[in-house]
Coordinates of C-alpha atoms in Angstrom, one line a residue:
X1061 CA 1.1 13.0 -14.3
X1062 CA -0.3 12.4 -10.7
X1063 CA 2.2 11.5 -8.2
X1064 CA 2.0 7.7 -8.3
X1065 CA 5.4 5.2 -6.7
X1066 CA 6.2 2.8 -8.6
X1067 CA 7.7 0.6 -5.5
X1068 CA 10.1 -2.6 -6.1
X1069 CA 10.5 -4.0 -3.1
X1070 CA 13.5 -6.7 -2.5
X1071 CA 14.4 -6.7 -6.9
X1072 CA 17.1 -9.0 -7.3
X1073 CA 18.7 -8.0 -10.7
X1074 CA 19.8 -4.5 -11.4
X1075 CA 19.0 -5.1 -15.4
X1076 CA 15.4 -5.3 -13.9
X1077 CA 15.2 -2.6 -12.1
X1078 CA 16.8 -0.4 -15.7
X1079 CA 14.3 -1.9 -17.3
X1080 CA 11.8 -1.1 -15.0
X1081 CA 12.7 2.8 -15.3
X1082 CA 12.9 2.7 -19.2
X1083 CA 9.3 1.7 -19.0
X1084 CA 8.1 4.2 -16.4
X1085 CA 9.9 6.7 -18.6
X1086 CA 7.9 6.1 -21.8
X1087 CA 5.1 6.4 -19.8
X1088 CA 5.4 10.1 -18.1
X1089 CA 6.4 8.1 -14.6
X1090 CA 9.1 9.7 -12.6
X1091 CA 9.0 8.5 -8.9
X1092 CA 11.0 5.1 -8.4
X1093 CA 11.0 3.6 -5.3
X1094 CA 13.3 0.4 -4.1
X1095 CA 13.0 -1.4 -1.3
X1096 CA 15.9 -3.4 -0.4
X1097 CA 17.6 -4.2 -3.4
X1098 CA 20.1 -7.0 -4.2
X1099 CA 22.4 -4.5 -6.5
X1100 CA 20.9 -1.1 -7.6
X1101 CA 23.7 1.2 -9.7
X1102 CA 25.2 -1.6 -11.5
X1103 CA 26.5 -1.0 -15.2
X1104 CA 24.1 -3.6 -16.4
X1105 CA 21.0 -1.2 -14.7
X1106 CA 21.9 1.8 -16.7
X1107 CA 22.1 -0.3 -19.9
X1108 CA 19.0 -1.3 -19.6
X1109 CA 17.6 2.2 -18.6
X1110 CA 18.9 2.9 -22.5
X1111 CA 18.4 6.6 -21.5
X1112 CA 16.1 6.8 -18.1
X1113 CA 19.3 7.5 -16.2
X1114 CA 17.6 10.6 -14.5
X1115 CA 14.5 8.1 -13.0
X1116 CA 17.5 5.9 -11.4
X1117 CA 19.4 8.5 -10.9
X1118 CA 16.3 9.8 -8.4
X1119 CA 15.6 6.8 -6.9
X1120 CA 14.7 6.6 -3.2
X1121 CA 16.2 3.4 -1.5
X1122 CA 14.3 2.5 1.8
X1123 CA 15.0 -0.5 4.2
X1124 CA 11.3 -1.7 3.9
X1125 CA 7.5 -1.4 2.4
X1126 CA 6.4 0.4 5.8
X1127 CA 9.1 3.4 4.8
X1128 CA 8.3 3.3 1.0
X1129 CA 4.4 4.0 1.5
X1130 CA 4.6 6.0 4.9
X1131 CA 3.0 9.3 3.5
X1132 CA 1.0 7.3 1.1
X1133 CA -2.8 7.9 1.1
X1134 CA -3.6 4.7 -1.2
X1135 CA -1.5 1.8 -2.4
X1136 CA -2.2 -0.9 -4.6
X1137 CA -0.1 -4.2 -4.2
X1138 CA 0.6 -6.7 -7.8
X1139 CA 0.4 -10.1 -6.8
X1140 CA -0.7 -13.3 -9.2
X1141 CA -1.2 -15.8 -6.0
X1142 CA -4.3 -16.1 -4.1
X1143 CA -4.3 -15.5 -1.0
X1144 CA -5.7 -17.0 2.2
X1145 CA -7.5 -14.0 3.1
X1146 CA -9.5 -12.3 0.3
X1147 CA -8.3 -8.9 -0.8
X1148 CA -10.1 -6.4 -2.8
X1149 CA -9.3 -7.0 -6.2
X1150 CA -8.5 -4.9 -9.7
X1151 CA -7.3 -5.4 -13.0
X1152 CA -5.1 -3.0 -14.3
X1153 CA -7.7 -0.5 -16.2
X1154 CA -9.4 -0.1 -13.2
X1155 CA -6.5 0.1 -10.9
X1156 CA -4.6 2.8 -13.2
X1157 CA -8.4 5.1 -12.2
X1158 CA -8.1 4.3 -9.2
X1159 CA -4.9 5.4 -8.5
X1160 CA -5.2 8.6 -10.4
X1161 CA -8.3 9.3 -8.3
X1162 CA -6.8 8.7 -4.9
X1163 CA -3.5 10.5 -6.1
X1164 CA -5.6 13.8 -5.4
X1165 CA -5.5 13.5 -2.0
X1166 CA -1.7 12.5 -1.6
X1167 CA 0.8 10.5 -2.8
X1168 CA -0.1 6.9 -3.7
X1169 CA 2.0 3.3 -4.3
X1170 CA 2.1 0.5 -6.6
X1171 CA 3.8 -2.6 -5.3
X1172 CA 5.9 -5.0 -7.3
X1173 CA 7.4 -8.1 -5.6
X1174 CA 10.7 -9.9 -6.1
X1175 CA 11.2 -12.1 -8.9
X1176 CA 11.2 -15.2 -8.0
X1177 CA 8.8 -15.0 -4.5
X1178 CA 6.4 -12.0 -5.2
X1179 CA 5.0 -9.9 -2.1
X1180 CA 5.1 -12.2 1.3
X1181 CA 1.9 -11.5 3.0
X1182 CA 3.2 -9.1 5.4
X1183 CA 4.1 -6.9 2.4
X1184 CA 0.7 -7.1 1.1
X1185 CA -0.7 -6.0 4.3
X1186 CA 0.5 -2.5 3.5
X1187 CA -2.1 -2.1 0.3
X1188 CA -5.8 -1.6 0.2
X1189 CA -6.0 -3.7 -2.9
X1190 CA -4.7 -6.4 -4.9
X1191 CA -4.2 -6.0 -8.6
X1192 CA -4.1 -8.7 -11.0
X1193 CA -2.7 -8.6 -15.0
X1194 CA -5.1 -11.3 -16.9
X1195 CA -2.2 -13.6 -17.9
X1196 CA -2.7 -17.0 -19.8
X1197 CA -3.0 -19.4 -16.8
X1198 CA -0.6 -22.0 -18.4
X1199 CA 2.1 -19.2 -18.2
X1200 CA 0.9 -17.0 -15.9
X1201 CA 5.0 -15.9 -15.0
X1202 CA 5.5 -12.2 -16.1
X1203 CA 8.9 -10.1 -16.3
X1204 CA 9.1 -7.7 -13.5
X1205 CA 9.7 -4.9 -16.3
X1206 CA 7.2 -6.3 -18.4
X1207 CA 4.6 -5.8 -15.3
X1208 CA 5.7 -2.5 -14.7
X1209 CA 5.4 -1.6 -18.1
X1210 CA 1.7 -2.8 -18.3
X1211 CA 0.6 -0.8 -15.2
X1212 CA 2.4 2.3 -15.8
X1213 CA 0.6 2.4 -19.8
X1214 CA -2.6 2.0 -18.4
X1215 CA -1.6 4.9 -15.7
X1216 CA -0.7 7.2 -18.8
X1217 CA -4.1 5.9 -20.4
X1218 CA -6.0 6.9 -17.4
X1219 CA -4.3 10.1 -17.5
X1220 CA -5.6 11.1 -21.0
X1221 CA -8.9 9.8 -20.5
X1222 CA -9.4 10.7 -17.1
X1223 CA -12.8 8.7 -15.0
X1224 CA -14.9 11.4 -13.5
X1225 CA -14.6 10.9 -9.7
X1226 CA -17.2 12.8 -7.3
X1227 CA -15.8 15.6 -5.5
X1228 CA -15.0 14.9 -1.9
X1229 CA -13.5 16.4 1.0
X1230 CA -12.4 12.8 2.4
X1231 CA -8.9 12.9 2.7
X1232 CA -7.0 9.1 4.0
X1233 CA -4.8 9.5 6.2
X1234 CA -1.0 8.9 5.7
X1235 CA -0.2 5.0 6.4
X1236 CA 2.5 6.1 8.7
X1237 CA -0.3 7.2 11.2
X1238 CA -2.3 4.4 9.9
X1239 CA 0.8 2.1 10.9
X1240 CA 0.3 3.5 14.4
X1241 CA -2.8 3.1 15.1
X1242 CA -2.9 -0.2 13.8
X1243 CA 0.0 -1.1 16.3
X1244 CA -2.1 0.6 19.0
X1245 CA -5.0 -1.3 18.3
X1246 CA -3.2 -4.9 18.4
X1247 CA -1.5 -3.7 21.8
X1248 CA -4.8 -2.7 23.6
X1249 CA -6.6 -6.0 22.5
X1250 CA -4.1 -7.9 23.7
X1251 CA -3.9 -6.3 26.8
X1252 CA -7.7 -7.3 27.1
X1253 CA -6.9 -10.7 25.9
X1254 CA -9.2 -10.4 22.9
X1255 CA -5.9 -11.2 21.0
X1256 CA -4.3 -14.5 22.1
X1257 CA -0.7 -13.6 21.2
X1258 CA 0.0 -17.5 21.5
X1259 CA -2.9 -18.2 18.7
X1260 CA -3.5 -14.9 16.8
X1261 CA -4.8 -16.7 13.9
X1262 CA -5.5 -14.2 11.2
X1263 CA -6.9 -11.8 13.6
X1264 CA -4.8 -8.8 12.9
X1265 CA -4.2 -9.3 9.1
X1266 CA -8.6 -9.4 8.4
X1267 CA -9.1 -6.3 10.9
X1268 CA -6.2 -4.5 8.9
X1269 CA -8.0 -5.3 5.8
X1270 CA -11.2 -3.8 7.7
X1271 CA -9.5 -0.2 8.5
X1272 CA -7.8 -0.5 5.3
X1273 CA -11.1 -0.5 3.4
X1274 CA -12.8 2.0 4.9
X1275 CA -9.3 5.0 4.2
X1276 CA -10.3 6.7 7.9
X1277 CA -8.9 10.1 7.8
X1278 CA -6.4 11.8 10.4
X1279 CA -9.5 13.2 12.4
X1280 CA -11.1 9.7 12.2
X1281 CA -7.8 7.8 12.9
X1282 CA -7.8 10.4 16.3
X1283 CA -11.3 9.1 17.3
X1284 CA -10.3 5.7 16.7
X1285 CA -7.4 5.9 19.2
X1286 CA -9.5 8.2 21.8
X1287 CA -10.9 4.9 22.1
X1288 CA -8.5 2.6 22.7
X1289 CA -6.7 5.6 25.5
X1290 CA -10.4 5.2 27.3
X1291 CA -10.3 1.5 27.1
X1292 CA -6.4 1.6 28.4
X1293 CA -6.8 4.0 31.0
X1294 CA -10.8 4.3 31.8
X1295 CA -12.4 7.7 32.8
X1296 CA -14.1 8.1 35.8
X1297 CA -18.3 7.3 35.6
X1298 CA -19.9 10.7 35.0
X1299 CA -23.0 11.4 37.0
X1300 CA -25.8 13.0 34.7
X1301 CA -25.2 14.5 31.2
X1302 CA -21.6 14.9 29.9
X1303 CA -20.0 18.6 29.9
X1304 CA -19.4 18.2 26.0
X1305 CA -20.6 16.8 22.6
X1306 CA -17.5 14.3 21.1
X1307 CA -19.1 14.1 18.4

């Protein structure tokens, strides 16, 4: 199975978050992620593991989705709300490829929100794409498990039937580095006053989606903040042609 994280961030009931690792189980799923939780190792959370002890037994407890994803070349975020901001979208077939085809550069994420509130915006952020589960939309509420359990069989499907994906030597970057340049960025166009710190708007969040689209790569990411060094601290005019090729 590629290495795909299942991520809960901020679960709220530890029978939940057993349930959740029964159903990764069945499904070949091994790497459980939880960010924040309410209660993790509670008796009711093994009961309703009913025999994936080892997956919670393994699970990695983080303090929030930037730590979960940090070495994460692609992540995919669940979320049944619109949003203000359009996304790139999948449903779960074509999310499950996906995934598999990114997990050959590096590890990748799946995001599952709380219960009750979902993934806040800032949480969503973190993903390249939004994945939807075509739910009736008179009862469009789904058990977190339940979720979990739909995503990771279609995983397991697009394990067996695999998509062919065109060879490439594109490897994304790790979001941690993403993360930094992204904070680089906002700091040297405020600086310039392109970013209104009193009125950012949604300035940020639709230039995030921009990088986010386009998976730069760790010798990409290095151009891209070249840049902003030269705007923050400008080289001197060269007379005639330069000494080098950047390029």
């Amino acid at each position: 199975m590629p290495d795909i994280r299942i991520i809960l961030v901020r679960p709220q009931h530890p029978g939940n978050i057993g349930a959740c690792a029964r159903a990764m189980k069945n499904m070949g799923l091994k790497n459980l992620v939880l960010v924040a939780p309410q209660c993790f190792l509670a008796e009711e959370a093994v009961a309703r593991a009913a025999g994936a002890d080892d997956i919670l037994a393994g699970a990695t407890v983080v303090a929030d989705v930037r730590a979960a994803v940090a070495d994460c070349v692609f992540v995919a975020a669940t979320s049944a709300r619109a949003r203000t901001i359009a996304w790139p979208r999948l449903e779960p077939r074509g999310a499950a490829a996906t995934l598999c085809a990114q997990a050959r550069s590096g590890p990748v994420g799946l995001l599952f929100g709380a219960e009750r509130t979902g993934l806040t915006n800032e949480e969503v952020d973190y993903a390249h794409a939004l994945v939807q589960i075509p739910v009736d939309p008179g009862f469009a509420s789904l058990n977190l498990a339940a979720a979990v359990q739909i995503l990771c069989y279609e995983v397991r499907c697009a394990v067996q039937e695999p998509v062919p994906v065109p060879e490439s030597d594109h490897r994304p970057a790790p979001q941690e580095a993403f993360n930094r340049f992204l904070e680089h960025l906002e700091q040297v166009i405020t600086d310039i006053g392109f970013l209104n710190t009193h009125h950012p708007r949604k300035l940020m969040r639709r230039l995030t989606r921009l990088f986010r689209r386009a998976q730069p790569d760790d010798n990409e990411l290095q151009i891209l903040r070249g840049i902003l060094n030269a705007v923050q601290n400008p080289y001197p005019v060269q007379k005639g042609p330069p000494d080098s090729d950047n390029t």
